[in-house]
Each structure stands twice: as C-alpha cells, then as structure tokens.
Amino acid sequence: MTAMSKRWPFLIPFLFMTAGMTLSAFSGFFCDMTSVAALLLCMLLACFLPYSGTFSACAALFFFFWGLFVLQPWLSPEKSSHAISAKASGSPITIEGVISSRPSVAPEGSRLTVQVERVISGNRAETTSGALQLYVSDGDVSLTRGDRIRFVSRVSVPRRLGLPGEFDYSRYLAYQGVSATCRVPSQSDIVLIRAAAVDSLQRSIDRIAQLLGGSIRCSIPDEYVSSVLTALLIGDQRRIPQDLADAYTRAGVNHILSISGFHIGIVTAFITLLIIWFLSRFEYPALHWNIRVIAVMLAVPAMVAYLFLTGAAPATARSVIMLSVFAVGLFTEREHDAINTLLFAAFLLVAINPPTLFDVSFQLSFLSLWGILIAVPLIMEHTATVHYPWLRTLIQFVAASVAASCVTLLPVLFIFKVASLNGILTNFLIVPLLGYGAVLTGFIALPLVILFPTFAPILLWPAAALVTLSNKFILWCASLPVFTFHGITGRDMFFFLLFMTCMTFLKNRFFLRGAGVLVPVCAFTMHLYAANAADGRLHITMLSVGQAESMLVRLPDGSTLLVDGGGYLYDSGHDFGQRVLAPALGALHAGRIDRMIATHDHPDHSGGLPFIIKNFSVGEFWSGMDVSPEIRRELNSRNVPQRTVAAGNVIALPGPVIMTVLSPAKSGQVAAERDESSINEQSLVFRLSYGTFSMLFCADAGFGAEQRMLAGRYELQSTVLKVGHHGSRYSTSEEFLERVRPGLALISAGYGNRFGLPSARTVDLLKTKGIILYRTDMDGTIEVVTDGTDWSVSTPYKAE
C-alpha cells in the first residue's frame, strides 16, 4: 500500500472515500463527526512515525469514515416543522421563493429549483426553508437564477414505490438538495415579484447563456438543428426532441451531445493557437517569451469561463481541472501522470460536492477516460514500427473509440438498460462533423452573435449545416442494432470496477493475470447462480407499480408467468414498460417470460406489456376476450403463440401447478355491450393451486363477475386472495369473501391515489373477517412463497 501511495497519492483517499460514501448511500448508515475528527488526529500523528505504512492505513480509515459522514446533510437532513417538505398536503398553498439554479427546459416542460422563503395558507404566512423542484408543464420559461417568484401549487414529497430495480427519484432529488416537488400548468401561473432579487456573477453568466440559446433558436428555425447546436455550444441537451436523442443513442454517439473533455480540448486548442498566432506577430514576445507555455496558461481562464457558461456539469468540470493541471505542469516543466491527474480531478470534485459521485455524467466521463488511459498506451506500444504518422493517428483514434465504447458498455446497460457499440464506426463521421466542425465554427460565432445579432443566421450557418448533415446520418443509423439487457446488477458493477482497478494498479504479472481471469469468472458464476431459479417452490410477486397492477409468478421449475403489465391510466408521453416494469423484471432475473397473461384491456393493467413483448423473449400469451390492438400487433410481429381462455378451462403448469379459469364466461354467454364497467366484469379471473396452497387472482372483477362465479359452483376457497379492482367498494362482496375464506389478502394500489383506493368498506370488511392484509401502497412489493404445504409472505422492497 505504501508503494502504491507514493506512485498514486490520490488513489487511497479517492478509493476509500467513495467506498464509504457508497456504503452510507445504500445502507443508510452514517458516521458521527467525533469519529471522523479522532481519525483525522490519528492520521496527523502518524505523519511523525518512521513507518509510512501506518500513515497509509490511518489515511485509508479517515477517508472511509469521512465518506460515511459526508452525505448526511443530503440524505438524512435534520427534520424541521418549517421545512417545505413538512407542508406537503392535498391542499394548494401559495409559495414564495428565489430560483436557485439555471432553469432546465425540455419539450415536455421546464424545471426550476426554488429556494423557498415562505408559504401562505389562507390568511397565514409562515417562514419556510428548503428547496423544491417546480415543474412547469407547458412552454418555455423566461425566468432565471436569482428571480423571486410566487405561485400556487400542491406540495408533494417524492416517495419510493418499493419496486425492485426502481429509479430512486427521491434520492436523485436529495443529491440536488431538493426535498419536495410541485407543479404549475405554465409560466403564466408564476408571479415574478422581483427580478434579480439575489444578484450574482453566476446569474449574469446564466443570462448570457439564455441570450445565446435564444439567438441560436431564433436564427435556426429547425428545432432538430438548433437543439443539437445549443447542446454542443452551451450544454443545454434537454431541448433535443426525444426521437432525435434516441437516434443518437442508437448510433452510439450520444456522448458528443454533452460538453466533456473532447469539447473543452477543442475549444482550448483553438484559443491556444489563436494566442500563439497573435503573440508571434510581435518581435519581442516571439524572441524572449515561451509563447506556447504562455498561450496554454492564458487559455485556462477562458476554459473556466466556458465551464460556467455551459452550466458547470461535473463531466465538464473534470475536463477543465485535468487540462488546468496539464497547463500548470507545462508551466513548471514537471512531468504529469494521466492516471494521477484523473484521480486528482475526481477526488477534488467529489470532495467539494460529494453528490457528484452519483452523477451519471461524471461516472460515464470518468470511466470512459479511465478506459482510454488504460487501453490506448498498450495498443500504441505495438505501433512503433508504423512509419506513417497519419496511420498512427488513425490507430490511436480507433483505439480510443473502441476503449471508450467497450469500457462504458456495462455501466450504460446498468443505468439505461440499452447500449450500443455502433459508435466505434459512427464516430468516424460524427466526431469530425460535430466535434471538430460544428463545435469550432459555432464557438467562433458565439461572441459575434452577441455583437452582431442581425447577422446571427449567417454566422451560425456553417455550424448549422454540419449539424443538419450529422442529423441526417444519425437518423439513417437509427435502425442499427443495440444491446437491450435488464440483468446487470450492482454486484456486476462491483466486479467491473474491481477488474478495472486491478488492470490499472496491479503491476505484478502473476497477480494481474490472476485478477484478469478470476474477477470475470466470479461475476459470471454469480449470474449463473441467480439464473438458477428452479427451487421447487412457487413464488408469487405482486409488484408495487403505483395505481396499476402487475404480478410475476415463478413456477417450481423456474419458468415465469407474468400476470398483467401495469401502466399509466392516462397518456403521459412515457412508456411504462420501459420505465417501470422492465427494470423490475430485470432485477428479479426474469429475462424470459415463458407465459404472459393479460386479464383485460385497461391501460393500468396492459400498458406495460407491449414494451415487454418487444424487448423480452415471450413464450406464450393468454388472455380473455379483450386485448388491445397494439399488443396483438406486437405479438403477431414476433410470432408469439396466443390463446384465448374462458371459464371452465383447466391448464396444467409445471410443478404441477393447476390453473383454473373462473371468468370470463365463454363466448356467447355474456352481454354484447362493452362499456368500461363491462370490461372490468369480463376480466380474466383464475385460481392457481400447488399442493394444499391456492391463490385466487381477481384482476378488476366486481360484484357482477363475483355473482357469476358464485353461481358457477367453482372451487373458490383459496389460501390467498388478490382482491379485485384495487380494493374498490364495488368488488369483494361479503358473500364472495365467505366462499373464498382466504387467510391473506393482497391489494395493488397507488399511494394517495385520487380514487381513494382501496376503499374503507373493503379494508374494514377484510379486517372484520380477520384476514391479513398487505397492500403495495403501504408495503411496497409483496412476495408470497410456498412449497405446496407451508407458505410465507414478505415485503423485500419497502415503500417509503
């Protein structure tokens, strides 16, 4: 450890600090300040000991415990009755505060972070503290940092559904210091009390960025071109239309749209060359100064200014720090080590703002450069015999492209569930077009746009033309294949980072080769173990998907049965299957759906199924009479066998598990009308039995369907009842409950839903009958496991 500390002095601080932060972030355990102070004292005293290993050990402990402490203000802040999060209720209140960050504008709306100063409820005003995220549903906003505003809205506190693979939105906001959210329809619902109530240099920079962005959009009417150019020049990516952003992702070049080291390097090189050209025009500087060094040093302030103009994203800040270190090394005539510089930049950013560690742009930027620094030197060592400089440059470019694409493949799959290696090829055209061409011509035009706004369309035309050409190529590439995989876990990421660390810092060839083989084998073995789900038991998992319903059944042989796919009740512009259901199935290692059941055609039950059909392997599809045209289309395009089932059908499943269909009645035995209530009453209701255990799945069936099942003299008695229609007061009659006689009832409902589900009548009836009740809005995801005789229920993913 001592030798490693001398060669890479920031390795131990960064490694152990991030380990402590990761542990505290995912365990909720935080260290107290006293322990940190005691370890700091030990580290300082160790400086006077002759054995340097003691200092290294004390330093490792100090930074680890510092990591355990440092996230507490974000993840476990002190509770206060005056905090904005304490004002969350169902009633609108008047909120007054100051915008504390640059507004983010996207096609689906705008976001403002507001530092709340007071709230007004009725005739009572109260001083309030804390930051909230304000969503403006429609249109652009002209407000900016430092403006004092007032608006009326309901305050809500983000809450976890309690779903495996769920994106932790509350933690994401907490890392930004935000504890509550609210929404208004448009900027007209916001009252500007005072512009520049809190003036600052950053506000002035934001105003310049706002002016530049507006000039670009006014000069280039084509949204597809102006949005990309705005992203390239001032870092505003959120305006890019979703279909175009998806096309860049599929082409594997979405990295070019975020301002990172490459952009900063191009801009810095241009500024440096411009300064060299200017100084070399004069005799005295040319003869007496080291113009190259001076030019690089003068470019540093320009880099910092550009950093703040583009929003100071962590990936951009990392680039500026590394280039500044390089400039200082050049000025002092000291050699620099690229890995050390990367570690220093990462350590500095995380030490200044700890939540940076969990910023996706920082993570991917750090990893891609790390991969390049490992792979490219190894490859270029073997090109010493190449005599053509242009060929060596080409090899270096390809090596960097391959290294960046490959090293970020696993992290991108882990975060986004979809990744592409197409960038290895598309980079050859896109990097010159956008990276060198559009960035450079656009950067040259930016100051001239402010000075001569009338000529802005002419000044921006070269950059716009290059972006137009790039977009055409990217949209053509949209049909290229991509990797879609939902099975990458946090454990895989641990092994990946361990592998990268070993490849970088182990110098003993024996240990290096051992780690290169052992780490991937361990990761692969873990996946094989997780995939072997045939434990002879029946697992029924009710997924906590909000005001919707979806259940995953894993049969004793390990095969899967997906009952419904949840969905949004109203069109939200998002794909429920992609955002909610697919990550949950991936986290549960359900990479293949052997049997899929759609109980009825309502969006809160079937909305997520089309995405699953398109992106997962589906063996069979079963349904009642109602299936949406979209689902039918996807099933037909993939030749998935389809089967319509009805009351009286008995199906033997592996186990053996017996599935008995109880509703709907067979064709011709039901009324022809198809209103909303009849769709619920024709839901596919079935009973699964395994040994002495049984469970009744009632979908959205109400009193009418229950009466038909009672009249049909079916075996209804079940160990577990999936309560019909989310616990509605129009389902689960007392007569029906007497016949079923369950010991356990499960209800899927969204927390605080506007329908008031489950109804008090249903909950009280279950309580009166002495039936144990679990509900997803309170308990999160619910899992029932049985071996055919004994059974248990658990809530492994709590809602909070």
mmCIF file of C-alpha atoms in Angstrom, residues 288-294 296-297 324-337:
data_model
loop_
_atom_site.group_PDB
_atom_site.id
_atom_site.type_symbol
_atom_site.label_atom_id
_atom_site.label_comp_id
_atom_site.label_asym_id
_atom_site.label_seq_id
_atom_site.Cartn_x
_atom_site.Cartn_y
_atom_site.Cartn_z
ATOM 1 C CA HIS A 288 12.008 36.408 -25.440
ATOM 2 C CA TRP A 289 8.904 34.520 -24.254
ATOM 3 C CA ASN A 290 7.925 30.884 -24.309
ATOM 4 C CA ILE A 291 4.817 31.637 -26.324
ATOM 5 C CA ARG A 292 3.419 28.100 -26.188
ATOM 6 C CA VAL A 293 3.502 27.943 -22.384
ATOM 7 C CA ILE A 294 2.045 31.436 -22.028
ATOM 8 C CA VAL A 296 -1.686 27.499 -22.609
ATOM 9 C CA MET A 297 -1.736 29.400 -19.289
ATOM 10 C CA SER A 324 -5.524 23.079 -15.880
ATOM 11 C CA VAL A 325 -3.215 20.575 -14.167
ATOM 12 C CA PHE A 326 -1.621 19.868 -17.533
ATOM 13 C CA ALA A 327 -1.112 23.630 -18.097
ATOM 14 C CA VAL A 328 0.486 24.082 -14.661
ATOM 15 C CA GLY A 329 2.755 21.092 -15.305
ATOM 16 C CA LEU A 330 3.792 22.606 -18.626
ATOM 17 C CA PHE A 331 4.483 25.970 -16.983
ATOM 18 C CA THR A 332 6.550 24.441 -14.140
ATOM 19 C CA GLU A 333 8.246 21.985 -16.523
ATOM 20 C CA ARG A 334 7.130 18.969 -14.485
ATOM 21 C CA GLU A 335 6.006 15.653 -15.878
ATOM 22 C CA HIS A 336 2.457 14.601 -15.218
ATOM 23 C CA ASP A 337 0.857 11.164 -14.971
#
